[in-house]
Amino acid sequence: MLKPSAFPMSLRRLLCFTALLTASFVLHAQEPATSDSIKRGEYLAAAGDCMACHTVDKKQPYAGGLPMKVPMLGTIYSSNITPDAHTGLGSWSLEEFDRAVRKGIGRDGRNLYPAMPYPSYAKITTRDIEAMFEYFQHGVMPVKRAQQPSDIRWPLNMRWPLKIWNWMFLKSGSFQADEGQSAEWNRGAYLTQGLGHCGACHTPRGVAMQEKALDEHGAGYLGGASLSGWDAYNITSDRNSGIGEWTAAQIAQYLRTGNVPDLAQAAGPMGEAVQHSFSKLNAADVDAIAAYLHTVPAVHDNSARPRHAWGMPATDAVRLRGVALPASKDGADASDAARLYLGNCASCHQTEGHGTTDGYYPSLLRNSTVGARSADNLVQVILFGVHRVTPGNDAGMPGFANELTDAQIASLSNYLTAQFGNPEVRVDAGGVAKLRKGAP
């Protein structure tokens, strides 16, 4: 072996410099994440609503295992994203995490199903990806929980067609600010399009289950869609079909609490998004989202009035027993439906449907769920209830899936829409049964 003195002085200096540089790089690469970066990553993970899909047991957050139905294929289960070295992200590199989140490619090189909203997450900035990685590596308790295999059978479980899907529909590149808009608008656009992935639920999908638009420049963006038996309503600026009549303050209140009296209450997947994501954002970010949503081009679906505009004001409401309703297709007459309402609903929502003055029990008059063009969300709420916890605005409504039959729930739903909401909306026992089993 050559001694150091055998090298020319200039080469020895170069070798020493290289060694110092390499040591410095290794130390930097192994430097633990700072508390500030971990805290920032935690905030970003909340903005991305990672908790909703990757948590089944609240005592084991991010351990995965949540079943998710893939249309026409079957059920897949969310992955463990805790820092467990064997079943989670503990041995992942930043590059592998980035590739999964923004490109939809797993550590094993297989494509992920777009149930993981990577078409939206593609817009996340590199800086935010790095902070999220530090949080999941250093700010989450490791849980050993192996990946549950999907029930999708061969040949439908082959992943290579997803490469074609990505080539056709995935737009790479993080969010680019619009210089013609304000800083607030751009922040709202970034959160809505990217981390918040609002379009994943609220934008209609094409024949290949792709979102028809990924931002406000595409036709139909945020124009409403139906997923897993829930209607994700039109949230564009259209005054009748969307939320064009809502003020920015009302949008912000809805995102923070899930409840705007005499307007809308969040339930189901949207209730989860409010609880786990939007309610944890700071006021500036929530206001930015509201400001951006106010500008999304209107998408109209021929609605005659806004969803929340149906029903008489509570002060003019007539008592239920004075209202005559037609018999339902399931053979239950109006008096049966009225008794169902009085026996199951009136103790909270009041006999006249106006709820309580503090808004804890919402009014059924001028209610966007009761006035919607479809009864699916109303039926889901009756079946499974509402469970939403937000700062200072918890909501708890019991479900009646075990107490009422499909025919009774159909009769009750039709009574509610006729009495308080859109009288043109009807549902039958078969539709209730489908939702009870878990659509689609």
Tab-separated table of C-alpha atoms in Angstrom:
chain	number	residue	atom	x	y	z
A	1	MET	CA	0.000	0.000	0.000
A	2	LEU	CA	1.286	3.472	-0.852
A	3	LYS	CA	1.978	5.825	2.009
A	4	PRO	CA	0.392	9.301	1.949
A	5	SER	CA	3.837	10.825	1.421
A	6	ALA	CA	4.087	8.924	-1.865
A	7	PHE	CA	1.355	11.161	-3.393
A	8	PRO	CA	2.118	14.609	-4.795
A	9	MET	CA	1.236	17.458	-2.425
A	10	SER	CA	-1.541	18.772	-4.691
A	11	LEU	CA	-3.152	15.338	-4.927
A	12	ARG	CA	-2.929	14.817	-1.174
A	13	ARG	CA	-4.706	18.138	-0.624
A	14	LEU	CA	-7.394	17.137	-3.073
A	15	LEU	CA	-7.873	13.776	-1.346
A	16	CYS	CA	-8.066	15.439	2.064
A	17	PHE	CA	-10.604	17.960	0.793
A	18	THR	CA	-12.671	15.175	-0.765
A	19	ALA	CA	-12.600	13.172	2.468
A	20	LEU	CA	-13.726	16.176	4.491
A	21	LEU	CA	-16.491	16.935	1.994
A	22	THR	CA	-17.686	13.327	2.064
A	23	ALA	CA	-17.676	13.262	5.865
A	24	SER	CA	-19.603	16.501	5.937
A	25	PHE	CA	-22.179	15.099	3.503
A	26	VAL	CA	-22.613	11.910	5.549
A	27	LEU	CA	-23.090	13.891	8.729
A	28	HIS	CA	-25.642	16.114	6.997
A	29	ALA	CA	-27.503	13.132	5.575
A	30	GLN	CA	-27.699	11.516	9.016
A	31	GLU	CA	-28.609	14.710	10.820
A	32	PRO	CA	-31.904	14.179	12.689
A	33	ALA	CA	-34.919	16.133	11.587
A	34	THR	CA	-35.570	19.284	13.557
A	35	SER	CA	-38.672	19.686	15.679
A	36	ASP	CA	-39.757	22.544	13.443
A	37	SER	CA	-39.539	20.459	10.274
A	38	ILE	CA	-41.402	17.583	11.922
A	39	LYS	CA	-44.118	19.945	13.101
A	40	ARG	CA	-44.395	21.423	9.626
A	41	GLY	CA	-44.639	17.936	8.130
A	42	GLU	CA	-47.406	17.086	10.586
A	43	TYR	CA	-49.334	20.149	9.446
A	44	LEU	CA	-48.884	19.189	5.796
A	45	ALA	CA	-49.987	15.607	6.494
A	46	ALA	CA	-53.166	17.031	8.011
A	47	ALA	CA	-53.665	19.268	4.985
A	48	GLY	CA	-53.330	16.153	2.820
A	49	ASP	CA	-55.831	14.264	5.014
A	50	CYS	CA	-53.491	11.264	5.174
A	51	MET	CA	-55.161	10.149	8.401
A	52	ALA	CA	-58.523	9.454	6.745
A	53	CYS	CA	-57.274	6.734	4.398
A	54	HIS	CA	-54.359	5.296	6.359
A	55	THR	CA	-56.033	4.810	9.741
A	56	VAL	CA	-58.512	2.173	10.890
A	57	ASP	CA	-57.756	2.031	14.607
A	58	LYS	CA	-57.464	5.481	16.175
A	59	LYS	CA	-54.972	4.035	18.644
A	60	GLN	CA	-52.690	3.151	15.725
A	61	PRO	CA	-52.710	6.185	13.445
A	62	TYR	CA	-51.329	5.732	9.939
A	63	ALA	CA	-51.021	1.948	10.298
A	64	GLY	CA	-53.187	1.393	7.216
A	65	GLY	CA	-55.680	-1.378	6.522
A	66	LEU	CA	-58.638	0.756	5.448
A	67	PRO	CA	-60.671	-1.034	2.724
A	68	MET	CA	-61.225	1.040	-0.403
A	69	LYS	CA	-63.377	-0.081	-3.299
A	70	VAL	CA	-61.920	0.368	-6.756
A	71	PRO	CA	-64.758	0.648	-9.309
A	72	MET	CA	-65.159	-2.439	-11.487
A	73	LEU	CA	-62.170	-4.160	-9.833
A	74	GLY	CA	-62.652	-4.902	-6.154
A	75	THR	CA	-61.236	-3.808	-2.798
A	76	ILE	CA	-57.733	-2.672	-1.937
A	77	TYR	CA	-56.393	-1.791	1.502
A	78	SER	CA	-54.403	1.266	2.450
A	79	SER	CA	-50.762	0.818	3.371
A	80	ASN	CA	-48.918	1.246	6.645
A	81	ILE	CA	-47.125	4.594	6.569
A	82	THR	CA	-45.742	4.527	10.102
A	83	PRO	CA	-41.932	4.308	10.463
A	84	ASP	CA	-41.950	0.580	11.212
A	85	ALA	CA	-38.854	-0.789	9.472
A	86	HIS	CA	-40.477	-4.011	8.254
A	87	THR	CA	-44.091	-3.173	7.437
A	88	GLY	CA	-44.064	0.618	7.125
A	89	LEU	CA	-41.849	3.412	5.834
A	90	GLY	CA	-38.999	2.951	8.298
A	91	SER	CA	-36.495	1.728	5.731
A	92	TRP	CA	-37.714	3.912	2.852
A	93	SER	CA	-35.598	6.643	1.340
A	94	LEU	CA	-36.828	10.138	0.602
A	95	GLU	CA	-36.659	9.360	-3.107
A	96	GLU	CA	-38.870	6.278	-2.694
A	97	PHE	CA	-41.389	8.248	-0.631
A	98	ASP	CA	-41.429	11.046	-3.199
A	99	ARG	CA	-41.938	8.610	-6.049
A	100	ALA	CA	-44.906	6.971	-4.315
A	101	VAL	CA	-46.602	10.209	-3.300
A	102	ARG	CA	-46.124	12.279	-6.456
A	103	LYS	CA	-45.838	9.606	-9.155
A	104	GLY	CA	-47.862	6.703	-7.817
A	105	ILE	CA	-45.058	4.145	-7.955
A	106	GLY	CA	-44.441	1.915	-4.955
A	107	ARG	CA	-41.110	0.923	-3.490
A	108	ASP	CA	-41.271	-2.368	-5.376
A	109	GLY	CA	-41.670	-0.506	-8.661
A	110	ARG	CA	-45.330	-1.447	-9.084
A	111	ASN	CA	-47.832	1.257	-9.924
A	112	LEU	CA	-50.278	2.296	-7.230
A	113	TYR	CA	-53.993	2.455	-7.900
A	114	PRO	CA	-55.191	6.061	-8.174
A	115	ALA	CA	-57.292	5.497	-5.056
A	116	MET	CA	-54.103	7.064	-3.725
A	117	PRO	CA	-54.666	10.609	-5.023
A	118	TYR	CA	-51.212	11.004	-6.521
A	119	PRO	CA	-52.587	12.888	-9.579
A	120	SER	CA	-53.339	15.684	-7.087
A	121	TYR	CA	-50.296	15.118	-4.871
A	122	ALA	CA	-48.110	15.530	-7.960
A	123	LYS	CA	-48.517	19.271	-7.354
A	124	ILE	CA	-46.917	19.158	-3.897
A	125	THR	CA	-43.634	21.038	-3.797
A	126	THR	CA	-40.361	19.224	-3.129
A	127	ARG	CA	-39.872	21.206	0.073
A	128	ASP	CA	-43.248	20.039	1.382
A	129	ILE	CA	-42.523	16.426	0.387
A	130	GLU	CA	-39.299	16.565	2.401
A	131	ALA	CA	-41.107	17.898	5.476
A	132	MET	CA	-43.808	15.226	5.226
A	133	PHE	CA	-41.165	12.510	4.942
A	134	GLU	CA	-39.432	13.776	8.077
A	135	TYR	CA	-42.747	13.735	9.945
A	136	PHE	CA	-43.616	10.168	8.951
A	137	GLN	CA	-40.093	9.029	9.794
A	138	HIS	CA	-39.641	10.857	13.096
A	139	GLY	CA	-43.018	12.165	14.287
A	140	VAL	CA	-45.218	9.060	14.084
A	141	MET	CA	-45.145	6.035	16.361
A	142	PRO	CA	-44.107	2.865	14.476
A	143	VAL	CA	-46.740	0.156	14.225
A	144	LYS	CA	-46.038	-3.333	12.917
A	145	ARG	CA	-48.894	-4.140	10.573
A	146	ALA	CA	-48.361	-6.031	7.344
A	147	GLN	CA	-50.009	-4.983	4.109
A	148	GLN	CA	-53.333	-6.714	3.579
A	149	PRO	CA	-53.590	-8.066	0.028
A	150	SER	CA	-56.378	-6.855	-2.207
A	151	ASP	CA	-59.243	-9.067	-3.300
A	152	ILE	CA	-58.738	-8.097	-6.955
A	153	ARG	CA	-58.156	-11.286	-8.914
A	154	TRP	CA	-55.985	-12.041	-11.902
A	155	PRO	CA	-55.902	-10.732	-14.588
A	156	LEU	CA	-57.545	-7.536	-13.261
A	157	ASN	CA	-54.879	-7.220	-10.575
A	158	MET	CA	-52.097	-6.656	-13.118
A	159	ARG	CA	-50.558	-3.221	-12.613
A	160	TRP	CA	-48.894	-2.614	-15.983
A	161	PRO	CA	-52.036	-0.975	-17.490
A	162	LEU	CA	-51.585	1.753	-14.880
A	163	LYS	CA	-48.406	2.807	-16.659
A	164	ILE	CA	-50.572	3.619	-19.676
A	165	TRP	CA	-53.089	5.341	-17.398
A	166	ASN	CA	-50.360	7.526	-15.939
A	167	TRP	CA	-48.999	8.333	-19.389
A	168	MET	CA	-52.447	9.494	-20.456
A	169	PHE	CA	-53.689	11.304	-17.349
A	170	LEU	CA	-50.901	12.087	-14.852
A	171	LYS	CA	-49.461	15.570	-15.161
A	172	SER	CA	-46.038	15.750	-13.547
A	173	GLY	CA	-44.627	18.896	-12.003
A	174	SER	CA	-45.385	20.728	-8.790
A	175	PHE	CA	-47.829	23.635	-8.586
A	176	GLN	CA	-46.868	26.726	-10.502
A	177	ALA	CA	-48.128	30.034	-9.149
A	178	ASP	CA	-50.271	32.264	-11.355
A	179	GLU	CA	-48.512	35.626	-11.394
A	180	GLY	CA	-51.783	37.329	-12.283
A	181	GLN	CA	-53.360	36.262	-8.985
A	182	SER	CA	-52.748	37.234	-5.382
A	183	ALA	CA	-50.584	35.310	-2.959
A	184	GLU	CA	-53.731	34.256	-1.073
A	185	TRP	CA	-55.371	32.943	-4.241
A	186	ASN	CA	-52.255	30.961	-5.167
A	187	ARG	CA	-52.007	29.464	-1.685
A	188	GLY	CA	-55.670	28.447	-1.886
A	189	ALA	CA	-55.186	26.979	-5.352
A	190	TYR	CA	-52.163	24.984	-4.172
A	191	LEU	CA	-54.011	23.541	-1.185
A	192	THR	CA	-57.204	22.811	-3.125
A	193	GLN	CA	-55.569	21.240	-6.170
A	194	GLY	CA	-52.674	19.533	-4.412
A	195	LEU	CA	-52.579	18.546	-0.766
A	196	GLY	CA	-56.320	18.989	-0.238
A	197	HIS	CA	-57.022	16.935	-3.403
A	198	CYS	CA	-60.577	18.309	-3.509
A	199	GLY	CA	-60.937	17.356	-7.151
A	200	ALA	CA	-60.455	13.669	-6.341
A	201	CYS	CA	-64.001	13.633	-4.971
A	202	HIS	CA	-65.696	16.728	-6.376
A	203	THR	CA	-64.672	16.453	-10.040
A	204	PRO	CA	-66.554	14.106	-12.408
A	205	ARG	CA	-64.573	11.231	-13.866
A	206	GLY	CA	-64.203	9.868	-17.363
A	207	VAL	CA	-64.575	6.341	-18.707
A	208	ALA	CA	-61.106	5.411	-17.416
A	209	MET	CA	-61.999	6.786	-13.960
A	210	GLN	CA	-59.702	9.757	-14.499
A	211	GLU	CA	-60.606	13.176	-13.179
A	212	LYS	CA	-61.858	15.168	-16.133
A	213	ALA	CA	-59.922	18.222	-14.960
A	214	LEU	CA	-57.154	18.859	-12.441
A	215	ASP	CA	-57.541	22.617	-12.053
A	216	GLU	CA	-59.781	25.556	-12.910
A	217	HIS	CA	-58.583	25.561	-16.521
A	218	GLY	CA	-60.306	22.238	-17.267
A	219	ALA	CA	-64.007	21.816	-18.025
A	220	GLY	CA	-66.037	20.424	-15.155
A	221	TYR	CA	-63.458	20.977	-12.424
A	222	LEU	CA	-65.148	20.606	-9.006
A	223	GLY	CA	-68.514	20.208	-10.748
A	224	GLY	CA	-69.610	17.339	-8.511
A	225	ALA	CA	-69.331	13.550	-8.599
A	226	SER	CA	-70.587	10.410	-6.890
A	227	LEU	CA	-68.178	8.034	-5.168
A	228	SER	CA	-68.892	5.018	-2.961
A	229	GLY	CA	-72.530	5.949	-2.522
A	230	TRP	CA	-71.873	9.554	-1.495
A	231	ASP	CA	-72.471	12.643	-3.591
A	232	ALA	CA	-69.562	15.069	-3.538
A	233	TYR	CA	-71.495	18.188	-4.407
A	234	ASN	CA	-70.726	20.816	-7.016
A	235	ILE	CA	-68.502	23.389	-5.292
A	236	THR	CA	-67.944	25.744	-8.209
A	237	SER	CA	-69.048	29.383	-8.283
A	238	ASP	CA	-72.413	28.574	-9.934
A	239	ARG	CA	-75.118	30.237	-7.852
A	240	ASN	CA	-77.706	27.460	-8.231
A	241	SER	CA	-75.729	24.305	-8.863
A	242	GLY	CA	-72.664	25.162	-6.785
A	243	ILE	CA	-71.787	27.370	-3.841
A	244	GLY	CA	-71.854	30.714	-5.615
A	245	GLU	CA	-74.310	32.111	-3.062
A	246	TRP	CA	-72.056	31.205	-0.151
A	247	THR	CA	-69.894	33.967	1.240
A	248	ALA	CA	-66.193	33.398	1.745
A	249	ALA	CA	-66.835	33.491	5.489
A	250	GLN	CA	-69.447	30.728	5.192
A	251	ILE	CA	-67.104	28.542	3.151
A	252	ALA	CA	-64.376	29.040	5.738
A	253	GLN	CA	-66.765	28.250	8.604
A	254	TYR	CA	-67.901	25.070	6.867
A	255	LEU	CA	-64.314	23.915	6.359
A	256	ARG	CA	-63.339	24.666	9.957
A	257	THR	CA	-66.424	23.225	11.683
A	258	GLY	CA	-68.513	21.295	9.179
A	259	ASN	CA	-71.580	23.269	10.210
A	260	VAL	CA	-73.148	26.422	8.830
A	261	PRO	CA	-76.676	26.737	10.294
A	262	ASP	CA	-79.474	26.996	7.719
A	263	LEU	CA	-77.002	26.084	4.987
A	264	ALA	CA	-74.981	22.864	5.239
A	265	GLN	CA	-73.573	20.237	7.576
A	266	ALA	CA	-70.707	17.881	6.712
A	267	ALA	CA	-71.165	14.118	7.027
A	268	GLY	CA	-69.569	10.978	5.672
A	269	PRO	CA	-66.263	11.457	3.819
A	270	MET	CA	-66.612	15.236	3.934
A	271	GLY	CA	-67.171	15.103	7.677
A	272	GLU	CA	-63.944	13.112	7.976
A	273	ALA	CA	-62.109	15.651	5.830
A	274	VAL	CA	-63.319	18.465	8.081
A	275	GLN	CA	-62.385	16.591	11.247
A	276	HIS	CA	-58.978	15.282	10.221
A	277	SER	CA	-57.850	17.957	7.791
A	278	PHE	CA	-59.549	21.310	7.296
A	279	SER	CA	-60.275	21.942	10.987
A	280	LYS	CA	-56.556	21.616	11.693
A	281	LEU	CA	-55.482	24.273	9.189
A	282	ASN	CA	-54.682	27.805	10.264
A	283	ALA	CA	-57.142	30.592	9.521
A	284	ALA	CA	-55.051	32.043	6.701
A	285	ASP	CA	-54.991	28.745	4.799
A	286	VAL	CA	-58.718	28.136	5.246
A	287	ASP	CA	-59.462	31.664	4.053
A	288	ALA	CA	-57.175	31.110	1.068
A	289	ILE	CA	-59.083	27.987	0.057
A	290	ALA	CA	-62.364	29.896	0.343
A	291	ALA	CA	-60.979	32.729	-1.781
A	292	TYR	CA	-59.870	30.302	-4.471
A	293	LEU	CA	-63.158	28.358	-4.536
A	294	HIS	CA	-65.052	31.608	-5.109
A	295	THR	CA	-63.246	31.952	-8.442
A	296	VAL	CA	-63.570	28.415	-9.839
A	297	PRO	CA	-65.563	28.683	-13.098
A	298	ALA	CA	-69.235	27.837	-12.713
A	299	VAL	CA	-70.503	24.400	-13.686
A	300	HIS	CA	-74.286	24.334	-14.137
A	301	ASP	CA	-76.486	21.243	-13.961
A	302	ASN	CA	-79.874	22.888	-14.601
A	303	SER	CA	-80.685	23.183	-10.902
A	304	ALA	CA	-83.572	25.582	-10.430
A	305	ARG	CA	-82.288	26.869	-7.095
A	306	PRO	CA	-79.417	26.257	-4.689
A	307	ARG	CA	-79.521	23.095	-2.600
A	308	HIS	CA	-79.936	25.095	0.573
A	309	ALA	CA	-82.828	27.201	-0.779
A	310	TRP	CA	-85.494	24.510	-0.522
A	311	GLY	CA	-87.977	24.511	2.329
A	312	MET	CA	-89.910	27.237	4.030
A	313	PRO	CA	-88.295	29.439	6.669
A	314	ALA	CA	-88.772	27.923	10.084
A	315	THR	CA	-90.960	30.813	11.219
A	316	ASP	CA	-93.456	29.998	8.452
A	317	ALA	CA	-93.301	26.213	8.782
A	318	VAL	CA	-96.523	24.318	9.113
A	319	ARG	CA	-96.875	21.464	11.514
A	320	LEU	CA	-96.279	18.019	10.127
A	321	ARG	CA	-99.676	16.616	10.921
A	322	GLY	CA	-101.277	19.201	8.668
A	323	VAL	CA	-99.372	18.135	5.557
A	324	ALA	CA	-100.722	15.525	3.134
A	325	LEU	CA	-98.207	13.402	1.223
A	326	PRO	CA	-98.718	10.777	-1.458
A	327	ALA	CA	-98.248	7.110	-0.638
A	328	SER	CA	-94.772	5.749	-1.296
A	329	LYS	CA	-94.013	3.005	-3.801
A	330	ASP	CA	-93.290	0.691	-0.883
A	331	GLY	CA	-96.831	0.895	0.421
A	332	ALA	CA	-96.218	3.215	3.383
A	333	ASP	CA	-98.632	6.137	3.470
A	334	ALA	CA	-97.994	9.654	4.647
A	335	SER	CA	-99.158	9.018	8.199
A	336	ASP	CA	-96.630	6.162	8.522
A	337	ALA	CA	-93.847	8.475	7.367
A	338	ALA	CA	-94.977	11.217	9.746
A	339	ARG	CA	-94.937	8.776	12.637
A	340	LEU	CA	-91.437	7.670	11.647
A	341	TYR	CA	-90.308	11.279	11.706
A	342	LEU	CA	-92.010	12.115	15.001
A	343	GLY	CA	-90.707	8.935	16.613
A	344	ASN	CA	-87.118	9.086	15.411
A	345	CYS	CA	-86.221	12.618	14.344
A	346	ALA	CA	-88.432	15.245	15.983
A	347	SER	CA	-86.832	15.035	19.432
A	348	CYS	CA	-83.685	16.628	17.961
A	349	HIS	CA	-84.795	18.376	14.779
A	350	GLN	CA	-88.080	19.517	16.355
A	351	THR	CA	-91.613	18.852	15.173
A	352	GLU	CA	-91.453	21.607	12.573
A	353	GLY	CA	-87.982	20.629	11.404
A	354	HIS	CA	-86.270	23.876	12.377
A	355	GLY	CA	-83.741	22.275	14.742
A	356	THR	CA	-82.418	24.158	17.744
A	357	THR	CA	-81.562	27.833	17.899
A	358	ASP	CA	-77.884	27.143	18.653
A	359	GLY	CA	-77.578	25.090	15.475
A	360	TYR	CA	-76.356	21.971	17.267
A	361	TYR	CA	-79.344	20.081	15.903
A	362	PRO	CA	-79.544	21.504	12.402
A	363	SER	CA	-82.660	22.688	10.670
A	364	LEU	CA	-84.012	20.414	7.963
A	365	LEU	CA	-85.448	23.452	6.215
A	366	ARG	CA	-83.028	25.224	3.905
A	367	ASN	CA	-80.639	22.326	4.333
A	368	SER	CA	-78.332	21.439	1.431
A	369	THR	CA	-78.577	17.682	2.055
A	370	VAL	CA	-82.372	17.627	2.175
A	371	GLY	CA	-82.560	19.944	-0.843
A	372	ALA	CA	-80.084	18.074	-3.051
A	373	ARG	CA	-80.964	16.568	-6.432
A	374	SER	CA	-80.252	13.083	-5.055
A	375	ALA	CA	-81.304	11.528	-1.763
A	376	ASP	CA	-78.146	9.400	-1.448
A	377	ASN	CA	-76.426	11.534	1.193
A	378	LEU	CA	-79.664	11.905	3.152
A	379	VAL	CA	-80.163	8.130	3.153
A	380	GLN	CA	-76.545	7.569	4.190
A	381	VAL	CA	-76.956	9.921	7.131
A	382	ILE	CA	-80.154	8.183	8.250
A	383	LEU	CA	-78.510	4.779	7.919
A	384	PHE	CA	-75.143	5.480	9.510
A	385	GLY	CA	-75.488	8.765	11.372
A	386	VAL	CA	-73.071	11.659	11.690
A	387	HIS	CA	-69.880	11.500	13.747
A	388	ARG	CA	-67.788	14.631	13.428
A	389	VAL	CA	-65.468	16.121	16.038
A	390	THR	CA	-64.121	19.614	15.477
A	391	PRO	CA	-62.993	22.286	17.942
A	392	GLY	CA	-66.102	23.632	19.632
A	393	ASN	CA	-68.494	22.040	17.147
A	394	ASP	CA	-68.897	18.303	17.682
A	395	ALA	CA	-71.740	16.557	15.892
A	396	GLY	CA	-73.269	13.242	16.836
A	397	MET	CA	-76.330	11.729	15.207
A	398	PRO	CA	-77.135	8.038	15.660
A	399	GLY	CA	-77.649	5.839	12.647
A	400	PHE	CA	-80.886	3.914	12.199
A	401	ALA	CA	-79.600	1.022	10.102
A	402	ASN	CA	-80.448	-1.440	12.887
A	403	GLU	CA	-83.786	0.112	13.809
A	404	LEU	CA	-85.485	0.814	10.475
A	405	THR	CA	-86.063	-1.351	7.415
A	406	ASP	CA	-85.134	-0.308	3.896
A	407	ALA	CA	-88.788	0.475	3.167
A	408	GLN	CA	-89.094	2.595	6.304
A	409	ILE	CA	-85.948	4.566	5.531
A	410	ALA	CA	-87.162	5.130	1.971
A	411	SER	CA	-90.515	6.340	3.279
A	412	LEU	CA	-88.873	8.610	5.842
A	413	SER	CA	-86.448	10.035	3.276
A	414	ASN	CA	-89.257	10.811	0.857
A	415	TYR	CA	-91.159	12.484	3.665
A	416	LEU	CA	-88.192	14.666	4.554
A	417	THR	CA	-87.549	15.813	0.996
A	418	ALA	CA	-91.247	16.493	0.378
A	419	GLN	CA	-91.789	18.289	3.670
A	420	PHE	CA	-88.545	20.219	4.040
A	421	GLY	CA	-86.536	19.990	0.836
A	422	ASN	CA	-86.706	19.135	-2.856
A	423	PRO	CA	-90.079	17.398	-3.397
A	424	GLU	CA	-89.005	16.001	-6.754
A	425	VAL	CA	-86.447	13.692	-5.144
A	426	ARG	CA	-87.621	10.180	-4.375
A	427	VAL	CA	-85.915	6.984	-3.258
A	428	ASP	CA	-87.156	3.395	-3.041
A	429	ALA	CA	-86.268	0.465	-0.793
A	430	GLY	CA	-83.933	-0.990	-3.423
A	431	GLY	CA	-81.866	2.178	-3.474
A	432	VAL	CA	-81.647	2.138	0.315
A	433	ALA	CA	-80.558	-1.513	0.288
A	434	LYS	CA	-77.753	-0.730	-2.136
A	435	LEU	CA	-76.445	2.057	0.070
A	436	ARG	CA	-76.799	-0.094	3.177
A	437	LYS	CA	-74.538	-2.742	1.613
A	438	GLY	CA	-72.031	-0.118	0.594
A	439	ALA	CA	-72.236	1.296	-2.896
A	440	PRO	CA	-71.231	0.646	-5.577
